[in-house]
JSON list of C-alpha atoms in Angstrom, two decimals:
[
{"chain": "A", "resi": 331, "resn": "MET", "atom": "CA", "xyz": [-0.04, -0.05, -0.02]},
{"chain": "A", "resi": 332, "resn": "ALA", "atom": "CA", "xyz": [2.89, 2.30, 0.65]},
{"chain": "A", "resi": 333, "resn": "ARG", "atom": "CA", "xyz": [4.04, 1.82, -2.87]},
{"chain": "A", "resi": 334, "resn": "THR", "atom": "CA", "xyz": [0.66, 3.01, -4.36]},
{"chain": "A", "resi": 335, "resn": "PRO", "atom": "CA", "xyz": [1.21, 6.77, -3.15]},
{"chain": "A", "resi": 336, "resn": "GLY", "atom": "CA", "xyz": [4.77, 6.64, -4.11]},
{"chain": "A", "resi": 337, "resn": "GLY", "atom": "CA", "xyz": [4.07, 5.48, -7.57]},
{"chain": "A", "resi": 338, "resn": "GLY", "atom": "CA", "xyz": [1.45, 7.99, -7.82]},
{"chain": "A", "resi": 339, "resn": "ALA", "atom": "CA", "xyz": [3.81, 10.58, -6.74]},
{"chain": "A", "resi": 340, "resn": "ARG", "atom": "CA", "xyz": [6.45, 9.74, -9.43]},
{"chain": "A", "resi": 341, "resn": "PRO", "atom": "CA", "xyz": [4.26, 10.29, -12.30]},
{"chain": "A", "resi": 342, "resn": "GLY", "atom": "CA", "xyz": [2.83, 13.59, -10.93]},
{"chain": "A", "resi": 343, "resn": "GLY", "atom": "CA", "xyz": [6.26, 14.68, -10.01]},
{"chain": "A", "resi": 344, "resn": "GLY", "atom": "CA", "xyz": [7.68, 13.49, -13.38]},
{"chain": "A", "resi": 345, "resn": "ALA", "atom": "CA", "xyz": [5.00, 15.44, -15.32]},
{"chain": "A", "resi": 346, "resn": "GLY", "atom": "CA", "xyz": [5.56, 18.44, -13.28]},
{"chain": "A", "resi": 347, "resn": "ALA", "atom": "CA", "xyz": [9.16, 18.34, -13.64]},
{"chain": "A", "resi": 348, "resn": "ARG", "atom": "CA", "xyz": [9.23, 17.97, -17.45]},
{"chain": "A", "resi": 349, "resn": "PRO", "atom": "CA", "xyz": [7.36, 21.24, -18.12]},
{"chain": "A", "resi": 350, "resn": "GLY", "atom": "CA", "xyz": [9.37, 22.99, -15.71]},
{"chain": "A", "resi": 351, "resn": "GLY", "atom": "CA", "xyz": [12.59, 21.60, -17.14]},
{"chain": "A", "resi": 352, "resn": "ALA", "atom": "CA", "xyz": [11.37, 22.38, -20.74]},
{"chain": "A", "resi": 353, "resn": "GLY", "atom": "CA", "xyz": [10.73, 25.87, -19.50]},
{"chain": "A", "resi": 354, "resn": "ALA", "atom": "CA", "xyz": [14.16, 26.17, -17.94]},
{"chain": "A", "resi": 355, "resn": "ARG", "atom": "CA", "xyz": [15.88, 25.09, -21.09]},
{"chain": "A", "resi": 356, "resn": "PRO", "atom": "CA", "xyz": [14.76, 27.89, -23.24]},
{"chain": "A", "resi": 357, "resn": "GLY", "atom": "CA", "xyz": [15.41, 30.34, -20.57]},
{"chain": "A", "resi": 358, "resn": "GLY", "atom": "CA", "xyz": [18.95, 28.71, -20.02]},
{"chain": "A", "resi": 359, "resn": "GLY", "atom": "CA", "xyz": [19.49, 28.87, -23.65]},
{"chain": "A", "resi": 360, "resn": "ARG", "atom": "CA", "xyz": [18.67, 32.64, -24.00]},
{"chain": "A", "resi": 361, "resn": "SER", "atom": "CA", "xyz": [20.79, 33.48, -21.02]},
{"chain": "A", "resi": 362, "resn": "GLY", "atom": "CA", "xyz": [23.66, 31.37, -22.54]},
{"chain": "A", "resi": 363, "resn": "GLY", "atom": "CA", "xyz": [23.27, 33.13, -25.73]},
{"chain": "A", "resi": 364, "resn": "GLY", "atom": "CA", "xyz": [23.50, 36.56, -23.95]},
{"chain": "A", "resi": 365, "resn": "GLY", "atom": "CA", "xyz": [26.68, 35.38, -22.28]},
{"chain": "A", "resi": 366, "resn": "ARG", "atom": "CA", "xyz": [28.18, 34.34, -25.68]},
{"chain": "A", "resi": 367, "resn": "SER", "atom": "CA", "xyz": [27.38, 37.71, -27.08]},
{"chain": "A", "resi": 368, "resn": "GLY", "atom": "CA", "xyz": [28.99, 39.44, -24.15]},
{"chain": "A", "resi": 369, "resn": "GLY", "atom": "CA", "xyz": [32.03, 37.42, -24.49]},
{"chain": "A", "resi": 370, "resn": "GLY", "atom": "CA", "xyz": [32.13, 38.32, -28.17]},
{"chain": "A", "resi": 371, "resn": "GLU", "atom": "CA", "xyz": [32.24, 41.85, -27.34]},
{"chain": "A", "resi": 372, "resn": "ARG", "atom": "CA", "xyz": [35.00, 41.53, -24.97]},
{"chain": "A", "resi": 373, "resn": "SER", "atom": "CA", "xyz": [37.06, 39.61, -27.50]},
{"chain": "A", "resi": 374, "resn": "GLY", "atom": "CA", "xyz": [36.39, 42.29, -30.01]},
{"chain": "A", "resi": 375, "resn": "ARG", "atom": "CA", "xyz": [37.67, 45.19, -27.60]},
{"chain": "A", "resi": 376, "resn": "GLY", "atom": "CA", "xyz": [40.71, 43.01, -27.00]},
{"chain": "A", "resi": 377, "resn": "ARG", "atom": "CA", "xyz": [41.53, 42.52, -30.51]},
{"chain": "A", "resi": 378, "resn": "GLY", "atom": "CA", "xyz": [41.11, 46.24, -31.38]},
{"chain": "A", "resi": 379, "resn": "ASP", "atom": "CA", "xyz": [43.44, 47.26, -28.45]},
{"chain": "A", "resi": 380, "resn": "GLY", "atom": "CA", "xyz": [46.07, 44.69, -29.39]},
{"chain": "A", "resi": 381, "resn": "ASP", "atom": "CA", "xyz": [46.20, 45.87, -33.13]},
{"chain": "A", "resi": 382, "resn": "ARG", "atom": "CA", "xyz": [47.11, 49.48, -32.37]},
{"chain": "A", "resi": 383, "resn": "PRO", "atom": "CA", "xyz": [50.74, 49.15, -31.21]},
{"chain": "A", "resi": 384, "resn": "PRO", "atom": "CA", "xyz": [51.84, 46.92, -34.23]},
{"chain": "A", "resi": 385, "resn": "ARG", "atom": "CA", "xyz": [50.49, 49.41, -36.70]},
{"chain": "A", "resi": 386, "resn": "GLY", "atom": "CA", "xyz": [52.11, 52.41, -34.96]},
{"chain": "A", "resi": 387, "resn": "ALA", "atom": "CA", "xyz": [55.57, 50.32, -34.81]},
{"chain": "A", "resi": 388, "resn": "GLY", "atom": "CA", "xyz": [55.28, 49.26, -38.48]},
{"chain": "A", "resi": 389, "resn": "GLY", "atom": "CA", "xyz": [54.99, 52.71, -39.60]},
{"chain": "A", "resi": 390, "resn": "GLU", "atom": "CA", "xyz": [58.11, 54.00, -37.81]},
{"chain": "A", "resi": 391, "resn": "ARG", "atom": "CA", "xyz": [59.93, 50.89, -39.18]},
{"chain": "A", "resi": 392, "resn": "ASP", "atom": "CA", "xyz": [58.92, 51.88, -42.68]},
{"chain": "A", "resi": 393, "resn": "ARG", "atom": "CA", "xyz": [60.02, 55.43, -42.35]},
{"chain": "A", "resi": 394, "resn": "ASP", "atom": "CA", "xyz": [63.34, 54.39, -40.99]},
{"chain": "A", "resi": 395, "resn": "GLU", "atom": "CA", "xyz": [63.92, 51.80, -43.92]},
{"chain": "A", "resi": 396, "resn": "GLY", "atom": "CA", "xyz": [62.62, 54.45, -46.44]},
{"chain": "A", "resi": 397, "resn": "GLU", "atom": "CA", "xyz": [66.07, 56.40, -45.88]},
{"chain": "A", "resi": 398, "resn": "LEU", "atom": "CA", "xyz": [68.06, 53.44, -47.08]},
{"chain": "A", "resi": 399, "resn": "VAL", "atom": "CA", "xyz": [67.93, 51.27, -50.05]},
{"chain": "A", "resi": 400, "resn": "GLU", "atom": "CA", "xyz": [68.16, 47.55, -49.25]},
{"chain": "A", "resi": 401, "resn": "LYS", "atom": "CA", "xyz": [69.09, 44.95, -52.03]},
{"chain": "A", "resi": 402, "resn": "LEU", "atom": "CA", "xyz": [68.88, 41.30, -51.25]},
{"chain": "A", "resi": 403, "resn": "VAL", "atom": "CA", "xyz": [71.64, 39.75, -53.39]},
{"chain": "A", "resi": 404, "resn": "GLY", "atom": "CA", "xyz": [71.08, 36.04, -52.64]},
{"chain": "A", "resi": 405, "resn": "ILE", "atom": "CA", "xyz": [69.87, 33.40, -50.22]},
{"chain": "A", "resi": 406, "resn": "ASN", "atom": "CA", "xyz": [71.68, 30.02, -49.78]},
{"chain": "A", "resi": 407, "resn": "ARG", "atom": "CA", "xyz": [70.31, 27.02, -47.98]},
{"chain": "A", "resi": 408, "resn": "VAL", "atom": "CA", "xyz": [72.83, 25.08, -45.96]},
{"chain": "A", "resi": 409, "resn": "ALA", "atom": "CA", "xyz": [72.34, 21.74, -44.22]},
{"chain": "A", "resi": 410, "resn": "LYS", "atom": "CA", "xyz": [74.08, 20.30, -41.24]},
{"chain": "A", "resi": 411, "resn": "VAL", "atom": "CA", "xyz": [74.12, 16.50, -40.80]},
{"chain": "A", "resi": 412, "resn": "VAL", "atom": "CA", "xyz": [73.44, 15.57, -37.18]},
{"chain": "A", "resi": 413, "resn": "LYS", "atom": "CA", "xyz": [72.40, 12.45, -35.33]},
{"chain": "A", "resi": 414, "resn": "GLY", "atom": "CA", "xyz": [68.78, 11.76, -36.41]},
{"chain": "A", "resi": 415, "resn": "GLY", "atom": "CA", "xyz": [68.58, 13.66, -39.64]},
{"chain": "A", "resi": 416, "resn": "ARG", "atom": "CA", "xyz": [69.63, 17.19, -41.03]},
{"chain": "A", "resi": 417, "resn": "ARG", "atom": "CA", "xyz": [69.23, 20.69, -39.75]},
{"chain": "A", "resi": 418, "resn": "PHE", "atom": "CA", "xyz": [68.72, 23.35, -42.39]},
{"chain": "A", "resi": 419, "resn": "GLY", "atom": "CA", "xyz": [69.76, 26.94, -42.23]},
{"chain": "A", "resi": 420, "resn": "PHE", "atom": "CA", "xyz": [69.85, 29.92, -44.58]},
{"chain": "A", "resi": 421, "resn": "ALA", "atom": "CA", "xyz": [72.64, 32.37, -45.34]},
{"chain": "A", "resi": 422, "resn": "ALA", "atom": "CA", "xyz": [71.67, 35.73, -46.82]},
{"chain": "A", "resi": 423, "resn": "ILE", "atom": "CA", "xyz": [73.73, 38.53, -48.44]},
{"chain": "A", "resi": 424, "resn": "VAL", "atom": "CA", "xyz": [72.29, 42.09, -48.34]},
{"chain": "A", "resi": 425, "resn": "VAL", "atom": "CA", "xyz": [73.52, 45.31, -49.79]},
{"chain": "A", "resi": 426, "resn": "VAL", "atom": "CA", "xyz": [72.40, 48.64, -48.17]},
{"chain": "A", "resi": 427, "resn": "GLY", "atom": "CA", "xyz": [72.94, 52.27, -49.37]},
{"chain": "A", "resi": 428, "resn": "ASP", "atom": "CA", "xyz": [71.42, 55.67, -49.24]},
{"chain": "A", "resi": 429, "resn": "SER", "atom": "CA", "xyz": [71.75, 56.51, -52.95]},
{"chain": "A", "resi": 430, "resn": "LYS", "atom": "CA", "xyz": [73.95, 59.40, -52.15]},
{"chain": "A", "resi": 431, "resn": "GLY", "atom": "CA", "xyz": [77.43, 57.94, -51.97]},
{"chain": "A", "resi": 432, "resn": "ARG", "atom": "CA", "xyz": [77.14, 55.61, -49.01]},
{"chain": "A", "resi": 433, "resn": "VAL", "atom": "CA", "xyz": [76.99, 51.78, -49.30]},
{"chain": "A", "resi": 434, "resn": "GLY", "atom": "CA", "xyz": [77.69, 48.70, -47.23]},
{"chain": "A", "resi": 435, "resn": "TYR", "atom": "CA", "xyz": [77.21, 44.75, -47.39]},
{"chain": "A", "resi": 436, "resn": "GLY", "atom": "CA", "xyz": [76.55, 42.16, -44.78]},
{"chain": "A", "resi": 437, "resn": "ALA", "atom": "CA", "xyz": [76.03, 38.43, -44.49]},
{"chain": "A", "resi": 438, "resn": "GLY", "atom": "CA", "xyz": [73.76, 36.71, -41.99]},
{"chain": "A", "resi": 439, "resn": "LYS", "atom": "CA", "xyz": [72.94, 33.04, -41.05]},
{"chain": "A", "resi": 440, "resn": "ALA", "atom": "CA", "xyz": [69.88, 31.72, -39.24]},
{"chain": "A", "resi": 441, "resn": "ARG", "atom": "CA", "xyz": [67.39, 29.01, -39.11]},
{"chain": "A", "resi": 442, "resn": "GLU", "atom": "CA", "xyz": [64.73, 31.10, -40.83]},
{"chain": "A", "resi": 443, "resn": "VAL", "atom": "CA", "xyz": [64.90, 33.35, -43.86]},
{"chain": "A", "resi": 444, "resn": "PRO", "atom": "CA", "xyz": [63.63, 36.61, -42.40]},
{"chain": "A", "resi": 445, "resn": "GLU", "atom": "CA", "xyz": [66.06, 36.26, -39.41]},
{"chain": "A", "resi": 446, "resn": "ALA", "atom": "CA", "xyz": [68.97, 35.76, -41.77]},
{"chain": "A", "resi": 447, "resn": "ILE", "atom": "CA", "xyz": [67.98, 38.83, -43.81]},
{"chain": "A", "resi": 448, "resn": "ARG", "atom": "CA", "xyz": [67.65, 40.94, -40.64]},
{"chain": "A", "resi": 449, "resn": "LYS", "atom": "CA", "xyz": [71.13, 39.96, -39.46]},
{"chain": "A", "resi": 450, "resn": "ALA", "atom": "CA", "xyz": [72.63, 40.66, -42.82]},
{"chain": "A", "resi": 451, "resn": "THR", "atom": "CA", "xyz": [70.80, 44.08, -42.89]},
{"chain": "A", "resi": 452, "resn": "GLU", "atom": "CA", "xyz": [72.03, 45.13, -39.47]},
{"chain": "A", "resi": 453, "resn": "GLN", "atom": "CA", "xyz": [75.73, 44.12, -40.32]},
{"chain": "A", "resi": 454, "resn": "ALA", "atom": "CA", "xyz": [75.49, 45.99, -43.64]},
{"chain": "A", "resi": 455, "resn": "ARG", "atom": "CA", "xyz": [74.33, 49.19, -41.95]},
{"chain": "A", "resi": 456, "resn": "ARG", "atom": "CA", "xyz": [77.24, 49.05, -39.46]},
{"chain": "A", "resi": 457, "resn": "ALA", "atom": "CA", "xyz": [79.79, 48.50, -42.25]},
{"chain": "A", "resi": 458, "resn": "MET", "atom": "CA", "xyz": [78.69, 51.33, -44.61]},
{"chain": "A", "resi": 459, "resn": "ILE", "atom": "CA", "xyz": [81.48, 53.29, -46.36]},
{"chain": "A", "resi": 460, "resn": "ARG", "atom": "CA", "xyz": [81.43, 56.63, -48.22]},
{"chain": "A", "resi": 461, "resn": "VAL", "atom": "CA", "xyz": [82.52, 56.65, -51.92]},
{"chain": "A", "resi": 462, "resn": "PRO", "atom": "CA", "xyz": [83.25, 60.02, -53.73]},
{"chain": "A", "resi": 463, "resn": "LEU", "atom": "CA", "xyz": [81.03, 60.59, -56.78]},
{"chain": "A", "resi": 464, "resn": "ARG", "atom": "CA", "xyz": [81.56, 62.68, -59.75]},
{"chain": "A", "resi": 465, "resn": "GLU", "atom": "CA", "xyz": [78.66, 65.01, -60.40]},
{"chain": "A", "resi": 466, "resn": "GLY", "atom": "CA", "xyz": [76.70, 62.57, -58.15]},
{"chain": "A", "resi": 467, "resn": "ARG", "atom": "CA", "xyz": [76.26, 60.05, -60.94]},
{"chain": "A", "resi": 468, "resn": "THR", "atom": "CA", "xyz": [79.54, 58.29, -61.50]},
{"chain": "A", "resi": 469, "resn": "LEU", "atom": "CA", "xyz": [83.15, 57.54, -60.22]},
{"chain": "A", "resi": 470, "resn": "HIS", "atom": "CA", "xyz": [85.93, 59.97, -60.68]},
{"chain": "A", "resi": 471, "resn": "HIS", "atom": "CA", "xyz": [88.35, 57.42, -62.29]},
{"chain": "A", "resi": 472, "resn": "ASP", "atom": "CA", "xyz": [88.74, 53.84, -63.32]},
{"chain": "A", "resi": 473, "resn": "VAL", "atom": "CA", "xyz": [89.65, 51.36, -60.61]},
{"chain": "A", "resi": 474, "resn": "ILE", "atom": "CA", "xyz": [90.34, 47.57, -60.37]},
{"chain": "A", "resi": 475, "resn": "GLY", "atom": "CA", "xyz": [89.53, 45.67, -57.25]},
{"chain": "A", "resi": 476, "resn": "ARG", "atom": "CA", "xyz": [90.75, 42.15, -56.24]},
{"chain": "A", "resi": 477, "resn": "TYR", "atom": "CA", "xyz": [89.62, 39.76, -53.57]},
{"chain": "A", "resi": 478, "resn": "GLY", "atom": "CA", "xyz": [90.65, 36.06, -53.51]},
{"chain": "A", "resi": 479, "resn": "ALA", "atom": "CA", "xyz": [89.95, 34.60, -57.04]},
{"chain": "A", "resi": 480, "resn": "GLY", "atom": "CA", "xyz": [87.59, 37.57, -57.82]},
{"chain": "A", "resi": 481, "resn": "GLU", "atom": "CA", "xyz": [88.79, 40.55, -59.81]},
{"chain": "A", "resi": 482, "resn": "VAL", "atom": "CA", "xyz": [86.48, 43.38, -61.03]},
{"chain": "A", "resi": 483, "resn": "ILE", "atom": "CA", "xyz": [87.08, 46.39, -63.39]},
{"chain": "A", "resi": 484, "resn": "VAL", "atom": "CA", "xyz": [85.08, 49.48, -62.76]},
{"chain": "A", "resi": 485, "resn": "ARG", "atom": "CA", "xyz": [85.11, 52.30, -65.16]},
{"chain": "A", "resi": 486, "resn": "ALA", "atom": "CA", "xyz": [83.66, 55.82, -65.11]},
{"chain": "A", "resi": 487, "resn": "ALA", "atom": "CA", "xyz": [81.10, 56.45, -67.92]},
{"chain": "A", "resi": 488, "resn": "ARG", "atom": "CA", "xyz": [79.50, 59.43, -69.59]},
{"chain": "A", "resi": 489, "resn": "PRO", "atom": "CA", "xyz": [76.07, 60.69, -68.96]},
{"chain": "A", "resi": 490, "resn": "GLY", "atom": "CA", "xyz": [73.34, 58.50, -70.18]},
{"chain": "A", "resi": 491, "resn": "THR", "atom": "CA", "xyz": [75.44, 55.28, -70.14]},
{"chain": "A", "resi": 492, "resn": "GLY", "atom": "CA", "xyz": [73.46, 53.65, -67.35]},
{"chain": "A", "resi": 493, "resn": "ILE", "atom": "CA", "xyz": [74.62, 50.84, -65.17]},
{"chain": "A", "resi": 494, "resn": "ILE", "atom": "CA", "xyz": [76.43, 48.24, -67.24]},
{"chain": "A", "resi": 495, "resn": "ALA", "atom": "CA", "xyz": [76.79, 45.62, -64.62]},
{"chain": "A", "resi": 496, "resn": "GLY", "atom": "CA", "xyz": [75.33, 42.25, -63.70]},
{"chain": "A", "resi": 497, "resn": "GLY", "atom": "CA", "xyz": [74.76, 40.26, -60.60]},
{"chain": "A", "resi": 498, "resn": "PRO", "atom": "CA", "xyz": [75.60, 41.53, -57.02]},
{"chain": "A", "resi": 499, "resn": "MET", "atom": "CA", "xyz": [77.70, 44.40, -58.72]},
{"chain": "A", "resi": 500, "resn": "ARG", "atom": "CA", "xyz": [74.44, 45.98, -60.03]},
{"chain": "A", "resi": 501, "resn": "ALA", "atom": "CA", "xyz": [72.88, 45.97, -56.58]},
{"chain": "A", "resi": 502, "resn": "ILE", "atom": "CA", "xyz": [75.89, 47.71, -55.16]},
{"chain": "A", "resi": 503, "resn": "PHE", "atom": "CA", "xyz": [75.78, 50.47, -57.70]},
{"chain": "A", "resi": 504, "resn": "GLU", "atom": "CA", "xyz": [72.07, 51.03, -57.51]},
{"chain": "A", "resi": 505, "resn": "ALA", "atom": "CA", "xyz": [72.17, 51.25, -53.65]},
{"chain": "A", "resi": 506, "resn": "LEU", "atom": "CA", "xyz": [75.32, 53.57, -53.88]},
{"chain": "A", "resi": 507, "resn": "GLY", "atom": "CA", "xyz": [73.56, 56.04, -56.36]},
{"chain": "A", "resi": 508, "resn": "VAL", "atom": "CA", "xyz": [75.64, 55.62, -59.21]},
{"chain": "A", "resi": 509, "resn": "HIS", "atom": "CA", "xyz": [73.71, 56.20, -62.54]},
{"chain": "A", "resi": 510, "resn": "ASP", "atom": "CA", "xyz": [76.53, 55.80, -65.19]},
{"chain": "A", "resi": 511, "resn": "VAL", "atom": "CA", "xyz": [79.13, 53.08, -64.82]},
{"chain": "A", "resi": 512, "resn": "VAL", "atom": "CA", "xyz": [80.67, 50.22, -66.80]},
{"chain": "A", "resi": 513, "resn": "ALA", "atom": "CA", "xyz": [81.83, 47.19, -64.62]},
{"chain": "A", "resi": 514, "resn": "LYS", "atom": "CA", "xyz": [83.21, 43.74, -65.58]},
{"chain": "A", "resi": 515, "resn": "SER", "atom": "CA", "xyz": [83.83, 40.67, -63.32]},
{"chain": "A", "resi": 516, "resn": "VAL", "atom": "CA", "xyz": [86.76, 38.54, -64.32]},
{"chain": "A", "resi": 517, "resn": "GLY", "atom": "CA", "xyz": [87.45, 35.19, -62.49]},
{"chain": "A", "resi": 518, "resn": "THR", "atom": "CA", "xyz": [84.89, 33.95, -60.12]},
{"chain": "A", "resi": 519, "resn": "SER", "atom": "CA", "xyz": [81.11, 34.13, -60.12]},
{"chain": "A", "resi": 520, "resn": "ASN", "atom": "CA", "xyz": [80.95, 33.63, -56.32]},
{"chain": "A", "resi": 521, "resn": "PRO", "atom": "CA", "xyz": [78.79, 36.51, -54.99]},
{"chain": "A", "resi": 522, "resn": "HIS", "atom": "CA", "xyz": [80.82, 36.87, -51.80]},
{"chain": "A", "resi": 523, "resn": "ASN", "atom": "CA", "xyz": [84.11, 37.32, -53.69]},
{"chain": "A", "resi": 524, "resn": "MET", "atom": "CA", "xyz": [82.51, 39.69, -56.26]},
{"chain": "A", "resi": 525, "resn": "ILE", "atom": "CA", "xyz": [81.12, 41.95, -53.67]},
{"chain": "A", "resi": 526, "resn": "LYS", "atom": "CA", "xyz": [84.24, 42.07, -51.60]},
{"chain": "A", "resi": 527, "resn": "ALA", "atom": "CA", "xyz": [86.29, 42.77, -54.82]},
{"chain": "A", "resi": 528, "resn": "THR", "atom": "CA", "xyz": [83.79, 45.67, -55.80]},
{"chain": "A", "resi": 529, "resn": "PHE", "atom": "CA", "xyz": [84.17, 47.13, -52.34]},
{"chain": "A", "resi": 530, "resn": "GLU", "atom": "CA", "xyz": [87.91, 46.80, -52.38]},
{"chain": "A", "resi": 531, "resn": "ALA", "atom": "CA", "xyz": [87.87, 48.87, -55.72]},
{"chain": "A", "resi": 532, "resn": "LEU", "atom": "CA", "xyz": [85.26, 51.47, -54.31]},
{"chain": "A", "resi": 533, "resn": "THR", "atom": "CA", "xyz": [87.65, 52.06, -51.25]},
{"chain": "A", "resi": 534, "resn": "ARG", "atom": "CA", "xyz": [90.43, 52.80, -53.70]},
{"chain": "A", "resi": 535, "resn": "SER", "atom": "CA", "xyz": [88.38, 55.57, -55.47]},
{"chain": "A", "resi": 536, "resn": "VAL", "atom": "CA", "xyz": [89.75, 58.93, -54.41]},
{"chain": "A", "resi": 537, "resn": "ASN", "atom": "CA", "xyz": [88.42, 62.56, -54.83]},
{"chain": "A", "resi": 538, "resn": "PRO", "atom": "CA", "xyz": [90.57, 64.82, -57.11]},
{"chain": "A", "resi": 539, "resn": "ARG", "atom": "CA", "xyz": [90.64, 67.26, -54.10]},
{"chain": "A", "resi": 540, "resn": "ASN", "atom": "CA", "xyz": [92.41, 64.74, -52.01]},
{"chain": "A", "resi": 541, "resn": "VAL", "atom": "CA", "xyz": [94.90, 63.93, -54.80]},
{"chain": "A", "resi": 542, "resn": "ALA", "atom": "CA", "xyz": [95.71, 67.63, -55.31]},
{"chain": "A", "resi": 543, "resn": "ALA", "atom": "CA", "xyz": [96.24, 68.28, -51.65]},
{"chain": "A", "resi": 544, "resn": "ARG", "atom": "CA", "xyz": [98.61, 65.29, -51.43]},
{"chain": "A", "resi": 545, "resn": "ARG", "atom": "CA", "xyz": [100.64, 66.43, -54.43]},
{"chain": "A", "resi": 546, "resn": "GLY", "atom": "CA", "xyz": [100.52, 69.97, -53.62]},
{"chain": "A", "resi": 547, "resn": "ARG", "atom": "CA", "xyz": [98.84, 71.14, -56.87]},
{"chain": "A", "resi": 548, "resn": "LYS", "atom": "CA", "xyz": [95.49, 72.57, -57.77]},
{"chain": "A", "resi": 549, "resn": "VAL", "atom": "CA", "xyz": [92.51, 70.60, -58.79]},
{"chain": "A", "resi": 550, "resn": "SER", "atom": "CA", "xyz": [92.24, 72.28, -62.17]},
{"chain": "A", "resi": 551, "resn": "GLU", "atom": "CA", "xyz": [95.77, 70.95, -63.01]},
{"chain": "A", "resi": 552, "resn": "ILE", "atom": "CA", "xyz": [94.86, 67.35, -62.24]},
{"chain": "A", "resi": 553, "resn": "LEU", "atom": "CA", "xyz": [91.44, 67.49, -64.07]},
{"chain": "A", "resi": 554, "resn": "GLY", "atom": "CA", "xyz": [93.06, 69.17, -67.01]},
{"chain": "A", "resi": 555, "resn": "ARG", "atom": "CA", "xyz": [95.52, 66.35, -67.31]},
{"chain": "A", "resi": 556, "resn": "ARG", "atom": "CA", "xyz": [92.81, 63.84, -67.15]},
{"chain": "A", "resi": 557, "resn": "GLU", "atom": "CA", "xyz": [90.71, 65.50, -69.88]},
{"chain": "A", "resi": 558, "resn": "THR", "atom": "CA", "xyz": [93.72, 65.90, -72.04]},
{"chain": "A", "resi": 559, "resn": "ALA", "atom": "CA", "xyz": [94.65, 62.29, -71.60]},
{"chain": "A", "resi": 560, "resn": "ALA", "atom": "CA", "xyz": [90.95, 61.28, -72.49]},
{"chain": "A", "resi": 561, "resn": "GLU", "atom": "CA", "xyz": [91.10, 63.38, -75.71]},
{"chain": "A", "resi": 562, "resn": "ALA", "atom": "CA", "xyz": [94.41, 61.62, -76.76]},
{"chain": "A", "resi": 563, "resn": "ARG", "atom": "CA", "xyz": [92.72, 58.31, -76.21]},
{"chain": "A", "resi": 564, "resn": "GLU", "atom": "CA", "xyz": [89.88, 59.30, -78.58]}
]
């Protein structure tokens, strides 16, 4: 007899619980949806605040890099054999100049390409040299540079000649700001040796004023001799 009331309570309670549970579910779903929308607003504000600093930093970086011309000469992949496989790395060569008579080169190695380029660029900026230019477009005189098995011949040219050079040498003259030059590489095609030979030649380029001061003469006398020799060759 005790089971009969209990059994009756169970159906009644079960029926009452079901509508209540059904009513609670839609309400819970709405509140859950509201919670989700609120969470979306928080995440949106977080993303907006996080995007502002990188945009400002990127703008400053672009302005700093706008003052210098960066030329990527080449990237080489190297592998190191270790226990369990190979470890790959990258070596980059970069030429940096301001197009106004200053130029430098650098080499960097890293596991990733961007990091190797960054290292090479920093080294190139620290090792920049100044080269005297004639009328801001070409060299003052012909010069020969040698490094290892590499030999380069660099000659001054008339206006309108352009940059007649190939490979890494063209990148150097473009970054330096030279508009008229004739260059030839003899010997090796290794970009490292070519670049170092070209820089050795550029460091030997001198200004007529320095030559006149060293010889105790006037600049007009030295330039006059050079022009007379050029006319004799023609």
